[in-house]
Short mmCIF file of C-alpha atoms in Angstrom, two decimals:
data_model
loop_
_atom_site.label_atom_id
_atom_site.label_comp_id
_atom_site.label_asym_id
_atom_site.label_seq_id
_atom_site.Cartn_x
_atom_site.Cartn_y
_atom_site.Cartn_z
CA UNK A 27 16.62 -21.96 2.92
CA UNK A 28 14.54 -22.42 -0.24
CA UNK A 29 11.74 -19.99 -1.01
CA UNK A 30 9.26 -22.87 -0.74
CA UNK A 31 10.45 -23.49 2.84
CA UNK A 32 10.36 -19.77 3.65
CA UNK A 33 6.80 -19.49 2.33
CA UNK A 34 5.70 -22.60 4.26
CA UNK A 35 7.32 -21.36 7.47
CA UNK A 36 5.54 -18.04 7.09
CA UNK A 37 2.23 -19.79 6.39
CA UNK A 38 2.53 -21.76 9.62
CA UNK A 39 3.77 -18.87 11.76
CA UNK A 40 1.09 -16.46 10.51
CA UNK A 41 -1.58 -19.16 10.71
CA UNK A 42 -0.69 -19.60 14.39
CA UNK A 43 -0.53 -15.84 15.05
CA UNK A 44 -2.01 -13.57 12.35
CA UNK A 45 -0.53 -10.48 14.07
CA UNK A 46 2.85 -11.62 12.73
CA UNK A 47 1.66 -10.64 9.23
CA UNK A 48 1.66 -6.94 10.11
CA UNK A 49 4.87 -5.19 9.06
CA UNK A 50 5.71 -1.47 9.05
CA UNK A 51 8.41 -0.05 6.77
CA UNK A 52 9.97 3.31 7.60
CA UNK A 53 12.18 5.58 5.52
CA UNK A 54 13.45 9.16 5.83
CA UNK A 55 14.75 11.86 3.55
CA UNK A 56 16.24 15.31 3.81
CA UNK A 57 16.69 18.00 1.18
CA UNK A 58 20.46 18.60 1.05
CA UNK A 59 20.85 20.50 -2.25
CA UNK A 60 18.67 22.43 -4.68
CA UNK A 61 16.75 19.22 -5.44
CA UNK A 62 19.07 16.57 -3.95
CA UNK A 63 17.47 14.41 -1.30
CA UNK A 64 19.55 12.17 0.99
CA UNK A 65 17.30 9.26 1.89
CA UNK A 66 17.63 6.21 4.10
CA UNK A 67 15.76 2.93 4.50
CA UNK A 68 17.22 0.96 7.41
CA UNK A 69 20.96 0.87 6.66
CA UNK A 70 20.55 1.71 2.97
CA UNK A 71 21.34 5.24 1.80
CA UNK A 72 19.94 6.35 -1.54
CA UNK A 73 20.59 9.68 -3.27
CA UNK A 74 17.60 11.00 -5.20
CA UNK A 75 17.84 14.11 -7.38
CA UNK A 76 16.38 15.78 -10.45
CA UNK A 77 18.11 16.20 -13.81
CA UNK A 78 19.26 19.74 -14.76
CA UNK A 79 16.08 20.37 -16.77
CA UNK A 80 14.25 20.17 -13.42
CA UNK A 81 16.76 22.23 -11.47
CA UNK A 82 18.98 19.45 -10.09
CA UNK A 83 22.45 17.99 -10.58
CA UNK A 84 21.26 14.50 -11.61
CA UNK A 85 23.02 12.82 -8.68
CA UNK A 86 20.49 9.97 -8.74
CA UNK A 87 17.30 8.79 -10.36
CA UNK A 88 14.43 11.15 -9.55
CA UNK A 89 11.39 10.41 -7.36
CA UNK A 90 9.03 9.25 -10.11
CA UNK A 91 11.78 7.05 -11.58
CA UNK A 92 12.20 5.55 -8.11
CA UNK A 93 8.49 4.80 -8.05
CA UNK A 94 8.90 2.93 -11.37
CA UNK A 95 12.01 1.13 -10.03
CA UNK A 96 9.92 0.04 -7.05
CA UNK A 97 7.28 -1.34 -9.43
CA UNK A 98 9.74 -3.10 -11.76
CA UNK A 99 11.68 -4.71 -8.88
CA UNK A 100 8.54 -5.71 -7.01
CA UNK A 101 7.27 -7.43 -10.14
CA UNK A 102 10.58 -9.30 -10.58
CA UNK A 103 10.67 -10.50 -6.95
CA UNK A 104 6.99 -11.45 -6.97
CA UNK A 105 7.63 -13.55 -10.10
CA UNK A 106 10.31 -15.37 -8.09
CA UNK A 107 8.03 -16.00 -5.10
CA UNK A 108 4.95 -17.00 -7.08
CA UNK A 109 6.96 -19.25 -9.42
CA UNK A 110 8.03 -21.05 -6.23
CA UNK A 111 4.44 -21.11 -4.89
CA UNK A 112 3.03 -22.46 -8.16
CA UNK A 113 5.93 -24.81 -8.95
CA UNK A 114 6.78 -23.04 -12.21
CA UNK A 115 10.37 -23.16 -13.46
CA UNK A 116 11.75 -19.62 -13.75
CA UNK A 117 15.29 -19.05 -15.00
CA UNK A 118 15.13 -15.28 -15.32
CA UNK A 119 12.77 -12.35 -15.54
CA UNK A 120 13.32 -8.85 -16.86
CA UNK A 121 10.92 -5.95 -16.57
CA UNK A 122 10.64 -2.52 -18.11
CA UNK A 123 8.28 0.11 -16.73
CA UNK A 124 7.26 3.32 -18.49
CA UNK A 125 5.21 6.09 -16.94
CA UNK A 126 3.59 9.06 -18.67
CA UNK A 127 3.52 12.33 -16.78
CA UNK A 128 2.01 15.68 -17.71
CA UNK A 129 4.20 18.19 -15.86
CA UNK A 130 1.44 20.82 -15.93
CA UNK A 131 0.02 18.97 -12.90
CA UNK A 132 3.25 19.28 -10.88
CA UNK A 133 3.78 22.94 -11.80
CA UNK A 134 0.12 23.81 -11.29
CA UNK A 135 -0.13 25.23 -14.83
CA UNK A 136 -3.50 23.64 -15.62
CA UNK A 137 -6.54 22.64 -13.57
CA UNK A 138 -7.71 19.06 -13.79
CA UNK A 139 -4.33 17.61 -14.81
CA UNK A 140 -3.23 15.05 -12.27
CA UNK A 141 0.37 15.53 -11.07
CA UNK A 142 1.11 11.79 -11.03
CA UNK A 143 1.42 9.24 -13.81
CA UNK A 144 -1.53 9.23 -16.19
CA UNK A 145 -0.59 5.81 -17.58
CA UNK A 146 1.97 3.10 -16.86
CA UNK A 147 3.15 0.36 -19.22
CA UNK A 148 4.87 -2.76 -17.94
CA UNK A 149 6.67 -5.21 -20.20
CA UNK A 150 7.65 -8.45 -18.48
CA UNK A 151 9.84 -11.17 -19.99
CA UNK A 152 10.04 -14.34 -17.93
CA UNK A 153 12.16 -17.25 -19.20
CA UNK A 154 12.19 -20.93 -18.28
CA UNK A 155 11.36 -24.40 -19.48
CA UNK A 156 7.56 -24.30 -19.15
CA UNK A 157 4.96 -23.78 -21.87
CA UNK A 158 3.86 -20.17 -22.46
CA UNK A 159 0.49 -20.80 -20.81
CA UNK A 160 2.18 -21.38 -17.45
CA UNK A 161 3.94 -17.98 -17.56
CA UNK A 162 0.61 -16.36 -18.39
CA UNK A 163 -0.84 -18.03 -15.27
CA UNK A 164 2.20 -16.83 -13.28
CA UNK A 165 1.82 -13.25 -14.56
CA UNK A 166 -1.82 -13.14 -13.46
CA UNK A 167 -0.91 -14.47 -9.99
CA UNK A 168 1.90 -11.90 -9.73
CA UNK A 169 -0.29 -8.95 -10.68
CA UNK A 170 -2.84 -10.02 -8.07
CA UNK A 171 -0.22 -10.24 -5.28
CA UNK A 172 2.55 -7.73 -6.10
CA UNK A 173 2.57 -5.04 -3.36
CA UNK A 174 3.76 -2.18 -5.58
CA UNK A 175 1.42 -3.16 -8.42
CA UNK A 176 -1.37 -2.90 -5.84
CA UNK A 177 -0.03 0.50 -4.70
CA UNK A 178 -0.17 1.81 -8.27
CA UNK A 179 -3.54 0.24 -9.05
CA UNK A 180 -5.47 1.35 -5.98
CA UNK A 181 -5.74 4.40 -3.75
CA UNK A 182 -3.80 4.22 -0.47
CA UNK A 183 -4.72 6.53 2.41
CA UNK A 184 -1.97 8.95 3.48
CA UNK A 185 -2.08 10.67 6.85
CA UNK A 186 0.23 13.66 6.90
CA UNK A 187 1.58 15.37 10.01
CA UNK A 188 3.25 18.75 9.64
CA UNK A 189 5.71 19.75 12.39
CA UNK A 190 6.81 23.37 12.11
CA UNK B 3 19.24 29.33 -12.99
CA UNK B 4 16.88 29.95 -10.06
CA UNK B 5 13.85 27.72 -9.62
CA UNK B 6 11.62 30.77 -10.14
CA UNK B 7 13.23 31.29 -13.56
CA UNK B 8 12.98 27.58 -14.40
CA UNK B 9 9.29 27.55 -13.48
CA UNK B 10 8.62 30.71 -15.49
CA UNK B 11 10.51 29.36 -18.52
CA UNK B 12 8.45 26.16 -18.35
CA UNK B 13 5.23 28.14 -18.00
CA UNK B 14 6.00 30.08 -21.17
CA UNK B 15 7.28 27.10 -23.18
CA UNK B 16 4.31 24.90 -22.23
CA UNK B 17 1.88 27.76 -22.72
CA UNK B 18 3.19 28.13 -26.28
CA UNK B 19 3.17 24.37 -26.93
CA UNK B 20 1.24 22.21 -24.41
CA UNK B 21 2.69 19.03 -25.98
CA UNK B 22 5.98 19.92 -24.27
CA UNK B 23 4.34 19.05 -20.93
CA UNK B 24 4.18 15.35 -21.82
CA UNK B 25 7.13 13.39 -20.43
CA UNK B 26 7.70 9.63 -20.35
CA UNK B 27 10.03 8.04 -17.79
CA UNK B 28 11.44 4.57 -18.46
CA UNK B 29 13.26 2.15 -16.16
CA UNK B 30 14.29 -1.48 -16.35
CA UNK B 31 15.14 -4.27 -13.95
CA UNK B 32 16.42 -7.83 -14.06
CA UNK B 33 16.40 -10.52 -11.40
CA UNK B 34 20.08 -11.38 -10.87
CA UNK B 35 19.96 -13.28 -7.57
CA UNK B 36 17.41 -15.05 -5.38
CA UNK B 37 15.64 -11.71 -4.82
CA UNK B 38 18.29 -9.25 -6.03
CA UNK B 39 17.14 -6.99 -8.85
CA UNK B 40 19.60 -4.90 -10.89
CA UNK B 41 17.67 -1.84 -12.02
CA UNK B 42 18.45 1.17 -14.17
CA UNK B 43 16.87 4.57 -14.74
CA UNK B 44 18.75 6.43 -17.48
CA UNK B 45 22.39 6.26 -16.32
CA UNK B 46 21.54 5.46 -12.71
CA UNK B 47 21.94 1.90 -11.47
CA UNK B 48 20.12 0.89 -8.31
CA UNK B 49 20.35 -2.47 -6.52
CA UNK B 50 17.08 -3.58 -4.94
CA UNK B 51 16.86 -6.68 -2.76
CA UNK B 52 14.97 -8.23 0.13
CA UNK B 53 16.29 -8.76 3.67
CA UNK B 54 17.09 -12.37 4.72
CA UNK B 55 13.67 -12.77 6.37
CA UNK B 56 12.22 -12.46 2.85
CA UNK B 57 14.79 -14.68 1.17
CA UNK B 58 17.32 -12.09 0.06
CA UNK B 59 20.81 -10.86 0.92
CA UNK B 60 19.78 -7.29 1.83
CA UNK B 61 21.95 -5.75 -0.88
CA UNK B 62 19.64 -2.74 -1.10
CA UNK B 63 16.37 -1.33 0.17
CA UNK B 64 13.45 -3.49 -0.96
CA UNK B 65 10.72 -2.54 -3.46
CA UNK B 66 8.17 -1.21 -0.96
CA UNK B 67 10.89 0.79 0.79
CA UNK B 68 11.79 2.24 -2.62
CA UNK B 69 8.16 3.24 -3.07
CA UNK B 70 8.33 5.09 0.28
CA UNK B 71 11.69 6.66 -0.71
CA UNK B 72 10.01 7.89 -3.89
CA UNK B 73 7.23 9.46 -1.82
CA UNK B 74 9.55 11.06 0.78
CA UNK B 75 11.90 12.50 -1.87
CA UNK B 76 9.05 13.73 -4.06
CA UNK B 77 7.57 15.54 -1.09
CA UNK B 78 10.94 17.19 -0.28
CA UNK B 79 11.50 18.35 -3.87
CA UNK B 80 7.91 19.54 -4.24
CA UNK B 81 8.34 21.61 -1.06
CA UNK B 82 11.35 23.24 -2.76
CA UNK B 83 9.44 24.01 -5.98
CA UNK B 84 6.26 25.23 -4.34
CA UNK B 85 8.14 27.34 -1.79
CA UNK B 86 9.69 29.06 -4.85
CA UNK B 87 6.27 29.36 -6.55
CA UNK B 88 4.60 30.82 -3.46
CA UNK B 89 7.56 32.98 -2.34
CA UNK B 90 7.93 31.16 0.98
CA UNK B 91 11.37 31.04 2.61
CA UNK B 92 12.47 27.41 3.03
CA UNK B 93 15.81 26.60 4.65
CA UNK B 94 15.35 22.86 4.95
CA UNK B 95 12.78 20.10 4.90
CA UNK B 96 12.93 16.57 6.26
CA UNK B 97 10.39 13.83 5.69
CA UNK B 98 9.69 10.44 7.20
CA UNK B 99 7.32 7.98 5.56
CA UNK B 100 5.90 4.85 7.19
CA UNK B 101 3.85 2.23 5.40
CA UNK B 102 1.85 -0.62 6.94
CA UNK B 103 1.76 -3.89 5.04
CA UNK B 104 -0.07 -7.14 5.80
CA UNK B 105 2.13 -9.79 4.19
CA UNK B 106 -0.79 -12.22 3.93
CA UNK B 107 -1.75 -10.30 0.78
CA UNK B 108 1.65 -10.83 -0.87
CA UNK B 109 1.83 -14.52 0.09
CA UNK B 110 -1.81 -15.13 -0.83
CA UNK B 111 -2.54 -16.52 2.66
CA UNK B 112 -5.86 -14.69 3.09
CA UNK B 113 -8.57 -13.49 0.72
CA UNK B 114 -9.52 -9.84 0.83
CA UNK B 115 -6.17 -8.63 2.21
CA UNK B 116 -4.62 -6.16 -0.19
CA UNK B 117 -0.95 -6.88 -0.99
CA UNK B 118 0.04 -3.22 -0.93
CA UNK B 119 0.22 -0.68 1.87
CA UNK B 120 -2.96 -0.45 3.92
CA UNK B 121 -1.95 2.91 5.41
CA UNK B 122 0.87 5.43 4.99
CA UNK B 123 1.96 8.09 7.46
CA UNK B 124 4.02 11.09 6.40
CA UNK B 125 5.73 13.42 8.85
CA UNK B 126 7.11 16.57 7.26
CA UNK B 127 9.30 19.13 9.00
CA UNK B 128 9.97 22.29 6.98
CA UNK B 129 12.11 25.05 8.48
CA UNK B 130 12.50 28.70 7.59
CA UNK B 131 11.78 32.23 8.70
CA UNK B 132 8.05 32.40 7.96
CA UNK B 133 5.13 32.07 10.39
CA UNK B 134 3.74 28.55 10.85
CA UNK B 135 0.61 29.39 8.84
CA UNK B 136 2.71 29.85 5.67
CA UNK B 137 4.19 26.35 5.97
CA UNK B 138 0.68 24.94 6.43
CA UNK B 139 -0.29 26.70 3.18
CA UNK B 140 2.85 25.29 1.53
CA UNK B 141 2.09 21.75 2.74
CA UNK B 142 -1.41 21.88 1.26
CA UNK B 143 -0.04 23.12 -2.09
CA UNK B 144 2.59 20.36 -2.06
CA UNK B 145 0.11 17.58 -1.35
CA UNK B 146 -2.06 18.82 -4.23
CA UNK B 147 0.86 18.83 -6.72
CA UNK B 148 3.36 16.14 -5.61
CA UNK B 149 3.48 13.45 -8.34
CA UNK B 150 4.22 10.53 -6.01
CA UNK B 151 1.65 11.68 -3.44
CA UNK B 152 -0.83 11.60 -6.30
CA UNK B 153 0.37 8.11 -7.31
CA UNK B 154 -0.24 6.83 -3.78
CA UNK B 155 -3.56 8.63 -3.36
CA UNK B 156 -5.21 7.64 -6.64
CA UNK B 157 -5.46 4.61 -8.90
CA UNK B 158 -3.15 4.64 -11.93
CA UNK B 159 -3.92 2.40 -14.92
CA UNK B 160 -1.24 -0.21 -15.69
CA UNK B 161 -1.11 -1.92 -19.05
CA UNK B 162 1.00 -5.07 -18.87
CA UNK B 163 2.55 -6.87 -21.82
CA UNK B 164 3.94 -10.37 -21.29
CA UNK B 165 6.59 -11.54 -23.73
CA UNK B 166 7.40 -15.24 -23.36
#
């Protein structure tokens, strides 16, 4: 099935029953080493760890790198979908994501330093047969509709339950 | 090296030279299939894809699941570090993270629907020999210092460069 058909099918199904647009994703993780976390999303197992400088064995990319991987991959896939939506030829797209962190926030060494990224830089390189202006239009549509770009750009409410 | 020692070494090194607290993480990704993205963080390669219902081959957890994996793993590791900081015994910790998404935002089917998570629920289960009140204190310290919790909870500026 082409992406155009998939998008059109979703448009009709959700138009007929908007409740079908609501999706919940669930993942789990368990600390299994000094900083090694065994995680799972549906059938997919992912090992997340810290490098030695942060007390781990570097068995996988660390949590903040996974957040950047989520952003880079979400951008790439949203380029694919919105190229299809807008009828823009897209042969390939590559993305790099950089995030600046001040570890004083994580360690609690300084008040007023946020523990998360203070700045993120995305570099996106789409390729295809269209004039540059069309890829600029695509990039703007992607940034307005990319779920992980939205997660980074806006606050999301977290409700935490502690079971001891 | 114990985490207490690692934390103390960092406190002294950063106290002597605050510039050492600044870290930049870099990742990259490339669309290599309909929705398959080959990503890399340092030496770690991660395959990210969508399930068939979103046009992919389900070769890996998808981008929003990776964002939740980042959150769950960051929580687990931050429990480890802050248990060490606060002198709280911690034998294990498991985390589940759920995120609600309204796909009308991603597809652009409805104005005013955000493309990212509208709500996230975290369930955290720490275990150890301390009274429940100590784990409540630990959870509050973790949520105040967990980098990915901060990323979800607050807006982060993204600067995007398009190279065509």
